[in-house]
Protein backbone atom coordinates (compact mmCIF):
# COMPACT_ATOMS: atom_id res chain seq x y z
CA MET A 1 80.14 142.65 91.79
CA ASN A 2 78.76 141.22 88.58
CA GLN A 3 78.27 137.54 87.70
CA GLU A 4 79.70 138.31 84.26
CA ASP A 5 83.04 139.60 85.65
CA MET A 6 85.85 137.68 83.98
CA PHE A 7 88.94 136.08 85.54
CA LEU A 8 91.95 134.21 84.26
CA LYS A 9 91.98 130.75 85.83
CA ARG A 10 95.36 129.04 85.95
CA GLU A 11 95.68 125.43 87.04
CA PHE A 12 99.10 123.96 87.74
CA THR A 13 99.60 120.26 88.37
CA ALA A 14 102.95 118.98 89.64
CA TYR A 15 104.00 115.35 90.03
CA PHE A 16 106.59 114.37 92.62
CA SER A 17 108.13 110.91 92.68
CA VAL A 18 107.69 109.22 96.06
CA ASN A 19 109.43 105.93 95.27
CA ASP A 20 111.53 104.64 98.17
CA LEU A 21 110.41 107.52 100.43
CA LYS A 22 108.50 107.00 103.64
CA ILE A 23 105.70 109.42 102.76
CA GLU A 24 102.11 109.43 103.97
CA LYS A 25 99.02 111.60 103.90
CA ARG A 26 97.43 112.15 107.30
CA GLU A 27 94.00 113.49 108.19
CA TYR A 28 93.06 114.33 111.76
CA ALA A 29 89.45 114.25 112.96
CA ASN A 30 89.92 116.86 115.68
CA ASP A 31 92.58 119.18 114.22
CA SER A 32 92.39 119.81 110.48
CA ASP A 33 95.40 122.17 110.74
CA LEU A 34 97.55 119.04 111.12
CA ASN A 35 96.19 117.42 107.95
CA GLY A 36 98.81 117.08 105.25
CA ILE A 37 101.76 115.25 103.80
CA TYR A 38 104.32 113.73 106.16
CA LEU A 39 107.76 112.59 105.05
CA LYS A 40 109.71 110.41 107.46
CA GLY A 41 107.25 111.49 110.16
CA LYS A 42 107.76 115.24 109.60
CA ARG A 43 105.15 117.48 108.00
CA VAL A 44 106.00 119.03 104.66
CA ILE A 45 104.18 121.86 102.90
CA PRO A 46 103.65 121.80 99.12
CA ASP A 47 104.43 124.72 96.86
CA ILE A 48 106.18 124.51 93.51
CA SER A 49 108.61 122.55 95.69
CA TYR A 50 108.03 120.96 99.08
CA TYR A 51 109.19 122.59 102.29
CA LEU A 52 109.57 121.31 105.83
CA LEU A 53 107.33 123.05 108.35
CA LYS A 54 109.28 124.07 111.45
CA GLY A 55 107.15 126.13 113.81
CA ASN A 56 106.03 129.10 111.75
CA GLU A 57 108.90 128.79 109.26
CA LEU A 58 109.16 126.91 106.00
CA ASN A 59 112.60 125.44 105.38
CA GLU A 60 113.90 123.58 102.36
CA LEU A 61 113.91 119.83 102.80
CA PRO A 62 117.30 118.29 103.60
CA GLU A 63 118.76 116.45 100.62
CA ASN A 64 118.07 113.03 102.17
CA MET A 65 114.35 113.93 102.44
CA GLU A 66 113.97 115.68 99.11
CA LEU A 67 110.93 115.20 96.88
CA GLN A 68 111.97 115.62 93.26
CA LEU A 69 109.63 117.28 90.79
CA ASP A 70 109.15 114.70 88.07
CA ARG A 71 106.81 116.48 85.65
CA ALA A 72 104.30 119.29 85.56
CA SER A 73 101.44 120.57 83.47
CA TRP A 74 99.26 123.66 83.43
CA LYS A 75 96.33 125.18 81.64
CA GLU A 76 94.76 128.60 81.49
CA GLU A 77 91.24 129.67 80.64
CA PHE A 78 88.97 132.67 81.08
CA VAL A 79 86.04 132.08 83.44
CA SER A 80 83.18 134.20 84.71
CA ARG A 81 82.40 134.82 88.36
CA GLU A 82 79.30 132.67 87.84
CA GLN A 83 81.48 129.72 86.72
CA ILE A 84 83.72 130.17 89.76
CA TRP A 85 80.66 130.08 92.02
CA LYS A 86 79.46 126.84 90.38
CA GLU A 87 82.87 125.18 90.76
CA ASP A 88 83.56 126.52 94.26
CA PRO A 89 80.49 127.40 96.37
CA ASN A 90 82.78 128.86 99.06
CA ALA A 91 83.90 131.52 96.57
CA LYS A 92 80.33 132.81 96.40
CA ILE A 93 80.12 133.02 100.19
CA ILE A 94 83.41 134.94 100.30
CA ASP A 95 82.27 137.31 97.52
CA GLU A 96 78.97 137.98 99.33
CA ARG A 97 80.80 138.75 102.58
CA LEU A 98 83.24 141.07 100.81
CA GLU A 99 80.34 142.85 99.10
CA LYS A 100 78.57 143.27 102.44
CA ILE A 101 81.71 144.72 104.03
CA LYS A 102 82.19 147.03 101.04
CA ASN A 103 78.58 148.28 101.26
CA ASN A 104 78.84 148.90 105.02
CA SER A 105 81.96 151.08 104.64
């Protein structure tokens, strides 16, 4: 693993209109797995579109609950591993653990 290793970084930003929808963002102190976006009291999972979480399955939102993609933007750039570590300290921790596992094999 080298700090100079290069990666293609792609950022995608999507905007969904929430006018006239009963939508809220919830954060739980004792169970971060429940944190997220709730629409009409039901949790939805973001992707390129939003999906309703039902148990372990993701299902498309019913039409009366649909979030419509309004606009989107993206950008791409080349970044080094060192830049990734500066922007996301957890990435360095993960890389160090992977390197340790690789060296112990």
